[in-house]
Amino acid sequence: MTSTPFETTALDASAIPFDNSYARLPPQFFARQAPSAATAPRLIKLNEALAEELGLNVEALKREGAAIFSGNLVPAGADPLAMAYAGHQFGQFVPQLGDGRAILLGEVVDRNGKRRDIQLKGAGQTPFSRRGDGRAALGPVLREYIVSEAMHALGVPTTRALAAVTTGQPVYREDILPGAVFTRVAASHIRVGTFQFFAARGDDEGIRTLADYVIDRHYPELKGSDAPYLALYRAVSERQAALIARWLQIGFIHGVMNTDNMTISGETIDFGPCAFVDTYHAGTVFSSIDQNGRYAYANQPAIGQWNLARLGETLLPLIDADVDRAVEAANAVIKDYGERFQHHWLAGMRRKIGLANTEEDDLDLVQALLALMQDGEADFTLAFRRLSGTMEAGMDEEGFAASFKDPAALSPWLDRWRERLSRDPQATLQRKAAMRRVNPAFIPRNHRIEQAIQAAVEDDDFSLFEALLRVLAKPYEDQPEFEPYTRPPQPAERVLQTFCGT
Ligand code: AMP
Ligand code: MG
């Protein structure tokens, strides 16, 4: 289906009940920008459950989705714009980045009363495109669709996938690739880099306006507090500490934790060269552009802290008129982040090994297991899932130990663990259920994503993409019919590097 650009119809007026607030902020916050037309848009996927949750008209979107989600038809009530932001990319500050290939159509208030952004990614150039074409290739669009929905099903705060369309136009990267547009839903797209944009310009009023907007939208409980901006800083740090702990617990590597890719809402955003660890190693890096391992698996908590320090710098003028006092207060937050991260991480790791109460030695017990996994080249996901399996009748530990290169090396740890479990209050069946709720059977394994992308790009075959979405929607259930999806890659299937969407 093709449509001429920017037409609006009576029908789509009800498709998306927009209620835009970002567009009412001062003009330096964004550039108004309509999407560019696509020649032959085709709706690949509509997330109907999410559309329902957002209060959208699903029937209208099924009919008009190709036109709307390609950017050809700007629905009534949309106020398309590209957001301004800056950011540290691999430690280097870039004072102006902004949405170079993303256009915010507008916001809706969902069925739970939460305001959500609807954004097109890949719908053409904006004033922030620099030398980029403003377009996206099908592969990265499918990757973001799969991984963001998998993260959601795993229970990790994340932006969501509402739709994927192909444009019918080629995009030129190293190869010529089919073009696509991804429709992203987010609590908001405000980043650490959004604050940095105003700080870099010495625009204290802009920072205050942004901070007030963020408190209203994401942290309303802080309104009227004595020191709202310091409280905001603390609240953002707390959400990031909790988020990054969740990433580590499921083996997720974001890949590009630049400050422009860290949200203020606490959602995971920008699934570029992200990947999940298969064989566990704390130093794992996948991203082709992360030469020095800055964003390696186990570096993520420290990078989170580094990014939050950059956020703190932008908030100093709001925290206290006295610079020394402002710095001291912000430093306390940064220091607490380390403890909050450690708290969230250990709490989650305790649950992964089946503990409901706490003992001093638990950290050591967890670290000993991770060290064994690393030495024993165990598959992170499979090993924890099999550890849950040892709670089955018969208490079979062989399956678990078989995940390790040298199963016999596990014995002392298993003895120690059993002994620790004897002092934990949970009944065995209760523990088994609890462990299965935090140790997924299914994660979006890189080789499966690559296979799904390859079939779509080369053969216009979306069946693997669909199958993967189905499996990953229930990551904590056994789904015996999908057992092959639990398996790590064969040596030949292993994905060693992932690439950005650009
Ligand atoms: P990302 O790597 O997706 O976080 O993007 C970093 C910056 O590059 C953002 O400002 C993007 O908007 C911009 N960008 C990435 N790809 C493109 C593209 N194809 N065209 C224009 N801008 C882009
Ligand atoms: Mg980004």
Coordinates of C-alpha atoms and ligand atoms in Angstrom, one line a residue:
M1 CA 0.0 0.0 0.0
T2 CA 1.3 3.4 -0.9
S3 CA 0.0 6.8 0.2
T4 CA 1.0 10.3 -0.5
P5 CA 2.9 12.0 2.3
F6 CA 1.2 13.8 5.1
E7 CA -2.4 13.2 4.1
T8 CA -4.7 12.8 7.1
T9 CA -8.0 11.1 7.0
A10 CA -11.1 11.0 9.2
L11 CA -10.4 7.4 9.9
D12 CA -7.0 7.8 11.4
A13 CA -8.1 10.7 13.7
S14 CA -9.2 8.0 16.1
A15 CA -6.3 5.6 15.5
I16 CA -4.0 7.3 17.9
P17 CA -5.4 9.6 20.6
F18 CA -2.4 11.9 20.9
D19 CA -1.9 14.1 23.9
N20 CA 1.4 15.9 23.3
S21 CA 3.4 17.6 26.1
Y22 CA 7.0 17.7 24.9
A23 CA 5.9 19.8 21.9
R24 CA 4.8 22.5 24.3
L25 CA 8.3 22.9 25.8
P26 CA 10.4 25.9 24.7
P27 CA 11.6 25.9 21.1
Q28 CA 15.3 25.0 21.9
F29 CA 14.1 21.6 23.1
F30 CA 13.4 20.2 19.6
A31 CA 13.0 20.9 15.9
R32 CA 9.6 20.3 14.3
Q33 CA 10.1 17.8 11.6
A34 CA 7.7 15.7 9.5
P35 CA 8.7 12.2 8.5
S36 CA 9.9 11.6 4.9
A37 CA 7.7 9.5 2.6
A38 CA 8.5 5.8 1.9
T39 CA 7.8 4.6 -1.7
A40 CA 6.3 1.2 -0.9
P41 CA 5.6 0.7 2.8
R42 CA 4.6 -2.7 4.0
L43 CA 3.5 -3.5 7.6
I44 CA 5.7 -6.4 8.8
K45 CA 4.5 -6.5 12.4
L46 CA 2.1 -4.7 14.6
N47 CA 2.2 -5.3 18.3
E48 CA -1.5 -5.6 18.9
A49 CA -1.3 -6.2 22.6
L50 CA 0.8 -3.1 23.1
A51 CA -1.5 -1.1 20.8
E52 CA -4.4 -2.2 23.0
E53 CA -2.5 -1.2 26.2
L54 CA -1.9 2.2 24.7
G55 CA -5.6 2.7 23.9
L56 CA -5.0 2.8 20.1
N57 CA -7.5 1.7 17.5
V58 CA -6.1 -1.7 16.5
E59 CA -8.5 -2.2 13.5
A60 CA -7.6 1.2 12.1
L61 CA -3.9 0.4 12.6
K62 CA -4.2 -2.9 10.8
R63 CA -5.6 -1.1 7.8
E64 CA -3.4 2.1 7.9
G65 CA -0.4 0.8 9.8
A66 CA 1.9 0.6 6.7
A67 CA 1.2 4.3 6.0
I68 CA 1.3 5.5 9.6
F69 CA 4.3 3.6 10.8
S70 CA 6.3 4.4 7.6
G71 CA 5.7 8.1 8.2
N72 CA 3.7 8.5 5.0
L73 CA 0.5 9.3 6.8
V74 CA 0.9 11.6 9.7
P75 CA -2.1 10.8 11.9
A76 CA -4.3 13.7 13.1
G77 CA -3.1 15.0 16.5
A78 CA 0.5 14.1 15.9
D79 CA 3.0 16.9 16.3
P80 CA 6.2 15.4 14.8
L81 CA 9.5 16.6 16.1
A82 CA 13.2 15.6 16.5
M83 CA 14.4 16.0 20.1
A84 CA 17.7 17.9 20.9
Y85 CA 20.3 16.2 23.0
A86 CA 24.0 16.0 23.5
G87 CA 26.1 13.1 24.8
H88 CA 29.4 11.5 25.7
Q89 CA 30.1 8.9 23.1
F90 CA 32.8 6.5 24.3
G91 CA 33.9 9.2 26.8
Q92 CA 34.1 12.0 24.2
F93 CA 31.6 14.8 24.6
V94 CA 29.6 15.8 21.6
P95 CA 27.6 19.0 22.3
Q96 CA 25.0 18.3 19.7
L97 CA 23.6 14.9 18.7
G98 CA 19.8 14.9 18.7
D99 CA 17.3 12.7 16.9
G100 CA 19.1 12.2 13.6
R101 CA 17.0 9.3 12.4
A102 CA 14.1 9.4 14.9
I103 CA 10.9 11.5 14.9
L104 CA 8.6 11.7 17.9
L105 CA 5.1 11.5 16.5
G106 CA 3.6 12.5 19.9
E107 CA 2.4 11.0 23.2
V108 CA -0.6 9.1 24.4
V109 CA -1.8 8.4 27.9
D110 CA -2.2 4.6 28.1
R111 CA -4.9 2.5 29.8
N112 CA -3.0 2.7 33.1
G113 CA -2.8 6.5 32.9
K114 CA 0.9 6.5 32.0
R115 CA 2.1 8.9 29.3
R116 CA 4.1 7.2 26.6
D117 CA 6.0 8.5 23.6
I118 CA 5.4 7.1 20.1
Q119 CA 8.5 7.5 17.9
L120 CA 9.4 6.5 14.4
K121 CA 13.0 5.4 13.9
G122 CA 14.3 5.5 10.4
A123 CA 11.7 7.9 8.9
G124 CA 14.1 10.3 7.3
Q125 CA 16.4 13.1 7.9
T126 CA 16.1 15.8 10.6
P127 CA 18.1 18.9 11.4
F128 CA 20.2 16.7 13.7
S129 CA 21.1 14.1 11.0
R130 CA 24.6 15.5 10.4
R131 CA 25.9 13.4 7.5
G132 CA 23.5 10.5 8.2
D133 CA 20.6 9.5 5.9
G134 CA 18.0 9.4 8.7
R135 CA 17.1 5.8 7.6
A136 CA 17.3 2.4 9.2
A137 CA 18.0 -1.0 7.7
L138 CA 15.7 -3.9 8.2
G139 CA 18.2 -6.0 10.2
P140 CA 18.6 -3.6 13.1
V141 CA 14.9 -2.9 13.1
L142 CA 14.1 -6.6 13.6
R143 CA 16.9 -6.8 16.2
E144 CA 15.5 -4.0 18.2
Y145 CA 12.0 -5.4 17.9
I146 CA 13.0 -8.8 19.1
V147 CA 15.3 -7.7 21.9
S148 CA 13.1 -5.0 23.4
E149 CA 10.1 -7.3 23.5
A150 CA 12.2 -10.1 25.0
M151 CA 13.5 -7.7 27.7
H152 CA 9.9 -6.7 28.5
A153 CA 8.9 -10.4 28.8
L154 CA 11.9 -11.0 31.0
G155 CA 10.6 -8.3 33.3
V156 CA 13.3 -5.6 32.6
P157 CA 12.2 -2.0 32.2
T158 CA 12.6 -1.2 28.5
T159 CA 11.3 0.8 25.6
R160 CA 8.9 -1.3 23.5
A161 CA 8.2 -2.2 19.9
L162 CA 4.9 -1.1 18.5
A163 CA 5.5 -1.8 14.8
A164 CA 8.0 -2.6 12.1
V165 CA 7.5 -1.7 8.4
T166 CA 9.7 -2.0 5.4
T167 CA 9.9 1.1 3.2
G168 CA 10.5 -0.5 -0.2
Q169 CA 13.6 1.7 -0.5
P170 CA 17.2 0.6 -0.2
V171 CA 19.6 2.0 2.4
Y172 CA 23.2 2.2 1.7
R173 CA 25.6 0.9 4.3
E174 CA 28.5 -1.4 3.6
D175 CA 26.0 -3.3 1.6
I176 CA 22.7 -2.2 0.0
L177 CA 20.0 -3.2 2.4
P178 CA 16.3 -3.1 2.6
G179 CA 15.1 0.0 4.4
A180 CA 12.7 -0.2 7.4
V181 CA 11.1 1.9 10.1
F182 CA 10.8 0.9 13.7
T183 CA 8.1 2.4 15.9
R184 CA 9.3 2.7 19.4
V185 CA 7.2 3.3 22.5
A186 CA 9.0 4.8 25.6
A187 CA 8.0 6.2 29.0
S188 CA 9.9 9.1 27.4
H189 CA 13.0 9.6 25.2
I190 CA 14.7 12.0 27.7
R191 CA 18.3 11.0 28.2
V192 CA 21.2 12.0 30.3
G193 CA 22.3 13.7 27.1
T194 CA 19.2 15.8 27.0
F195 CA 20.4 17.5 30.2
Q196 CA 23.9 17.8 28.8
F197 CA 22.5 19.6 25.8
F198 CA 21.4 22.5 27.9
A199 CA 24.4 22.4 30.3
A200 CA 26.8 22.6 27.3
R201 CA 25.0 25.9 26.3
G202 CA 25.0 27.3 29.9
D203 CA 21.2 27.3 29.6
D204 CA 20.3 27.0 33.3
E205 CA 16.7 27.9 32.6
G206 CA 16.5 25.1 30.0
I207 CA 17.9 22.6 32.6
R208 CA 15.4 23.8 35.2
T209 CA 12.5 23.5 32.7
L210 CA 13.6 20.0 31.7
A211 CA 14.1 18.9 35.3
D212 CA 10.6 20.2 36.2
Y213 CA 9.1 18.4 33.2
V214 CA 10.9 15.2 34.2
I215 CA 9.7 15.4 37.8
D216 CA 6.1 15.9 36.6
R217 CA 6.2 13.1 34.1
H218 CA 8.4 10.5 35.8
Y219 CA 8.9 11.3 39.4
P220 CA 5.7 13.1 40.5
E221 CA 6.1 11.9 44.1
L222 CA 9.1 14.4 44.3
K223 CA 7.0 17.4 43.6
G224 CA 7.0 19.7 46.6
S225 CA 10.0 18.0 48.3
D226 CA 12.5 20.2 50.0
A227 CA 15.3 19.7 47.5
P228 CA 13.5 18.3 44.5
Y229 CA 16.4 18.4 42.1
L230 CA 18.7 16.5 44.4
A231 CA 15.9 14.1 45.0
L232 CA 15.5 13.7 41.2
Y233 CA 19.1 12.9 40.9
R234 CA 18.9 10.3 43.6
A235 CA 15.8 8.8 42.1
V236 CA 17.3 8.5 38.6
S237 CA 20.4 6.9 40.1
E238 CA 18.3 4.4 42.0
R239 CA 16.4 3.4 38.9
Q240 CA 19.6 3.0 36.9
A241 CA 21.2 0.9 39.7
A242 CA 18.2 -1.4 39.7
L243 CA 18.2 -1.5 35.9
I244 CA 21.8 -2.4 35.4
A245 CA 21.6 -5.0 38.1
R246 CA 18.8 -6.6 36.1
W247 CA 20.9 -6.5 33.0
L248 CA 23.7 -8.4 34.7
Q249 CA 21.3 -11.0 36.1
I250 CA 20.1 -12.0 32.6
G251 CA 23.5 -11.7 30.9
F252 CA 22.6 -8.6 28.9
I253 CA 25.3 -6.4 27.4
H254 CA 24.0 -3.1 26.1
G255 CA 27.0 -2.4 24.0
V256 CA 26.8 1.4 23.7
M257 CA 26.2 2.9 27.1
N258 CA 26.9 6.5 25.9
T259 CA 25.2 9.2 27.9
D260 CA 22.8 9.8 25.1
N261 CA 21.7 6.1 25.4
M262 CA 20.8 6.3 29.1
T263 CA 17.2 7.2 29.9
I264 CA 16.1 9.4 32.8
S265 CA 13.0 7.1 33.2
G266 CA 15.1 4.1 33.9
E267 CA 14.1 2.1 30.8
T268 CA 16.7 0.3 28.7
I269 CA 17.0 2.1 25.3
D270 CA 18.8 1.9 22.0
F271 CA 19.3 -1.8 21.2
G272 CA 22.2 -1.4 18.7
P273 CA 25.1 -3.8 19.1
C274 CA 23.6 -5.3 22.3
A275 CA 23.8 -9.0 22.9
F276 CA 23.4 -11.6 25.6
V277 CA 26.3 -13.6 26.9
D278 CA 26.2 -17.3 26.0
T279 CA 29.4 -18.7 27.6
Y280 CA 29.9 -16.7 30.7
H281 CA 32.8 -14.4 30.9
A282 CA 32.8 -11.1 32.9
G283 CA 34.9 -9.4 30.2
T284 CA 32.6 -10.2 27.3
V285 CA 32.3 -7.5 24.5
F286 CA 30.3 -8.0 21.3
S287 CA 30.1 -4.5 19.8
S288 CA 32.4 -4.0 16.8
I289 CA 32.9 -0.4 17.8
D290 CA 33.9 -1.1 21.4
Q291 CA 37.5 -1.7 20.8
N292 CA 38.7 -1.1 24.4
G293 CA 35.9 -3.0 26.1
R294 CA 34.6 0.2 27.7
Y295 CA 31.1 -1.3 27.7
A296 CA 32.0 -4.9 28.5
Y297 CA 29.5 -7.0 30.5
A298 CA 31.0 -6.5 34.0
N299 CA 31.9 -2.8 33.3
Q300 CA 28.3 -1.8 33.0
P301 CA 27.7 -0.8 36.6
A302 CA 30.8 1.4 36.7
I303 CA 29.8 3.0 33.4
G304 CA 26.4 3.6 34.8
Q305 CA 28.0 5.5 37.6
W306 CA 30.2 7.5 35.2
N307 CA 27.2 8.5 33.2
L308 CA 25.3 9.5 36.3
A309 CA 28.2 11.6 37.3
R310 CA 27.8 13.5 34.0
L311 CA 24.1 13.9 34.8
G312 CA 25.0 15.3 38.3
E313 CA 27.3 17.9 36.7
T314 CA 24.4 19.3 34.7
L315 CA 22.2 19.5 37.8
L316 CA 24.7 21.3 40.1
P317 CA 23.2 24.8 39.5
L318 CA 19.8 23.5 40.5
I319 CA 21.0 21.5 43.5
D320 CA 22.6 24.4 45.4
A321 CA 23.6 28.0 44.6
D322 CA 26.8 27.3 46.5
V323 CA 29.0 25.2 44.2
D324 CA 30.9 23.4 47.0
R325 CA 27.7 22.4 48.7
A326 CA 26.2 21.3 45.4
V327 CA 29.2 19.1 44.6
E328 CA 29.2 17.5 48.0
A329 CA 25.5 16.6 47.8
A330 CA 25.9 15.2 44.2
N331 CA 29.0 13.2 45.3
A332 CA 27.0 11.6 48.0
V333 CA 24.5 10.4 45.5
I334 CA 27.2 9.0 43.2
K335 CA 28.7 7.1 46.1
D336 CA 25.4 5.7 47.2
Y337 CA 24.8 4.5 43.6
G338 CA 27.6 2.0 44.2
E339 CA 25.9 0.6 47.3
R340 CA 22.4 0.6 45.7
F341 CA 23.7 -1.3 42.7
Q342 CA 25.4 -3.8 44.9
H343 CA 22.2 -4.2 46.9
H344 CA 20.1 -4.8 43.8
W345 CA 22.6 -7.1 42.2
L346 CA 23.1 -9.3 45.3
A347 CA 19.4 -9.4 46.0
G348 CA 18.8 -10.7 42.5
M349 CA 21.7 -13.1 42.5
R350 CA 20.4 -14.6 45.8
R351 CA 17.1 -15.2 44.1
K352 CA 18.8 -16.8 41.2
I353 CA 20.5 -19.4 43.5
G354 CA 17.3 -20.0 45.4
L355 CA 17.8 -18.0 48.6
A356 CA 15.0 -16.0 50.3
N357 CA 16.9 -15.0 53.5
T358 CA 20.3 -13.3 53.7
E359 CA 23.6 -14.3 55.2
E360 CA 26.9 -12.5 55.3
D361 CA 28.6 -15.1 53.2
D362 CA 26.1 -15.1 50.3
L363 CA 28.1 -12.7 48.2
D364 CA 31.1 -15.0 48.3
L365 CA 28.8 -18.0 47.5
V366 CA 27.5 -16.2 44.4
Q367 CA 31.0 -15.0 43.3
A368 CA 32.4 -18.5 43.7
L369 CA 29.7 -19.8 41.4
L370 CA 30.4 -17.1 38.8
A371 CA 34.1 -17.9 39.0
L372 CA 33.3 -21.6 38.4
M373 CA 31.1 -20.6 35.4
Q374 CA 33.8 -18.5 33.9
D375 CA 36.5 -21.2 34.4
G376 CA 34.2 -24.0 33.4
E377 CA 32.9 -22.1 30.3
A378 CA 29.4 -22.6 31.3
D379 CA 26.4 -21.1 29.4
F380 CA 25.1 -18.4 31.7
T381 CA 21.4 -18.9 31.0
L382 CA 21.4 -22.7 30.8
A383 CA 23.5 -23.1 34.0
F384 CA 21.1 -21.1 36.1
R385 CA 18.1 -22.7 34.6
R386 CA 19.5 -26.1 35.3
L387 CA 20.3 -25.1 38.9
S388 CA 16.6 -24.5 39.3
G389 CA 16.2 -28.0 37.9
T390 CA 18.1 -29.5 40.8
M391 CA 15.0 -28.7 42.8
E392 CA 13.0 -31.3 40.9
A393 CA 12.1 -34.6 42.5
G394 CA 15.3 -36.7 42.9
M395 CA 17.4 -33.5 43.3
D396 CA 19.4 -34.3 40.2
E397 CA 22.5 -32.2 40.0
E398 CA 24.1 -33.9 37.0
G399 CA 22.3 -31.8 34.5
F400 CA 23.5 -28.7 36.2
A401 CA 27.1 -29.9 36.5
A402 CA 27.0 -31.0 32.8
S403 CA 26.9 -27.3 31.8
F404 CA 30.5 -27.0 33.0
K405 CA 33.7 -28.2 31.2
D406 CA 34.8 -30.1 34.3
P407 CA 31.6 -31.2 36.1
A408 CA 33.5 -32.7 39.0
A409 CA 34.9 -29.2 39.9
L410 CA 31.4 -28.2 41.0
S411 CA 31.1 -30.6 43.9
P412 CA 32.5 -28.5 46.7
W413 CA 30.3 -25.5 45.6
L414 CA 27.2 -27.7 45.5
D415 CA 27.9 -29.0 49.0
R416 CA 28.4 -25.5 50.2
W417 CA 25.2 -24.4 48.5
R418 CA 23.1 -27.3 49.9
E419 CA 24.4 -26.5 53.3
R420 CA 23.3 -22.9 52.9
L421 CA 19.9 -23.9 51.6
S422 CA 19.3 -25.9 54.8
R423 CA 19.3 -22.5 56.6
D424 CA 16.8 -20.9 54.1
P425 CA 13.1 -20.9 55.0
Q426 CA 11.7 -21.9 51.6
A427 CA 10.2 -25.4 51.0
T428 CA 11.8 -27.1 48.0
L429 CA 8.8 -26.7 45.7
Q430 CA 8.4 -23.1 46.6
R431 CA 12.1 -22.5 45.9
K432 CA 11.9 -24.3 42.6
A433 CA 9.0 -22.1 41.5
A434 CA 10.8 -19.0 42.7
M435 CA 14.1 -19.9 40.9
R436 CA 12.2 -20.6 37.7
R437 CA 10.7 -17.1 37.8
V438 CA 14.1 -15.5 37.8
N439 CA 16.2 -17.9 35.7
P440 CA 14.9 -17.8 32.2
A441 CA 14.9 -20.8 29.8
F442 CA 14.8 -18.5 26.8
I443 CA 16.8 -15.4 26.0
P444 CA 17.2 -13.8 22.6
R445 CA 20.4 -15.6 21.7
N446 CA 22.5 -13.8 19.1
H447 CA 22.7 -16.7 16.7
R448 CA 18.9 -17.0 16.6
I449 CA 18.5 -13.3 16.0
E450 CA 21.0 -13.4 13.2
Q451 CA 19.2 -16.4 11.6
A452 CA 15.9 -14.5 11.8
I453 CA 17.4 -11.4 10.3
Q454 CA 19.1 -13.3 7.5
A455 CA 15.9 -15.1 6.5
A456 CA 14.0 -11.8 6.5
V457 CA 16.6 -9.7 4.6
E458 CA 17.7 -12.4 2.1
D459 CA 14.5 -14.3 1.5
D460 CA 11.8 -12.0 2.7
D461 CA 10.9 -14.8 5.1
F462 CA 9.7 -13.5 8.5
S463 CA 8.8 -16.9 9.9
L464 CA 11.9 -17.2 12.1
F465 CA 11.3 -13.6 13.4
E466 CA 7.7 -14.6 14.3
A467 CA 8.8 -17.8 15.9
L468 CA 11.4 -16.0 18.0
L469 CA 8.9 -13.5 19.2
R470 CA 6.5 -16.3 20.2
V471 CA 9.2 -18.2 22.2
L472 CA 10.6 -15.1 23.8
A473 CA 7.2 -13.9 25.0
K474 CA 7.2 -16.6 27.7
P475 CA 10.9 -16.8 28.7
Y476 CA 10.3 -18.5 32.1
E477 CA 8.1 -21.3 30.8
D478 CA 9.6 -24.6 29.6
Q479 CA 7.8 -24.7 26.2
P480 CA 9.2 -28.1 25.3
E481 CA 8.2 -27.7 21.6
F482 CA 10.8 -24.9 21.5
E483 CA 13.6 -26.8 23.3
P484 CA 16.1 -26.1 20.5
Y485 CA 15.8 -22.4 21.3
T486 CA 17.2 -23.0 24.8
R487 CA 20.5 -24.2 23.4
P488 CA 23.7 -22.2 23.0
P489 CA 25.1 -21.8 19.5
Q490 CA 27.1 -24.5 17.9
P491 CA 30.7 -23.3 17.3
A492 CA 29.9 -22.5 13.6
E493 CA 26.8 -20.5 14.7
R494 CA 28.5 -18.4 17.2
V495 CA 28.2 -14.6 16.8
L496 CA 31.4 -12.9 17.8
Q497 CA 30.6 -9.3 16.9
T498 CA 27.5 -7.2 16.7
F499 CA 27.0 -3.9 14.8
C500 CA 25.3 -0.6 15.4
G501 CA 22.2 0.3 13.5
T502 CA 23.8 3.0 11.6
Ligands
AMP1 P1 22.9 5.8 18.2 O1 24.1 5.1 17.9 O2 21.6 5.2 17.6 O3 22.7 6.0 19.7 O4 22.9 7.2 17.5 C1 23.9 8.2 17.9 C2 23.6 9.5 17.1 O5 23.7 9.3 15.7 C3 22.2 10.0 17.3 O6 22.2 11.4 17.3 C4 21.5 9.5 16.1 O7 20.3 10.2 15.8 C5 22.5 9.6 15.0 N1 22.3 8.7 13.9 C6 22.5 7.4 13.9 N2 22.3 6.8 12.7 C7 21.9 7.8 11.9 C8 21.4 7.9 10.6 N3 21.4 6.8 9.8 N4 21.1 9.1 10.1 C9 21.2 10.2 10.8 N5 21.6 10.2 12.1 C10 21.9 9.0 12.7
MG2 MG 21.1 6.6 20.7

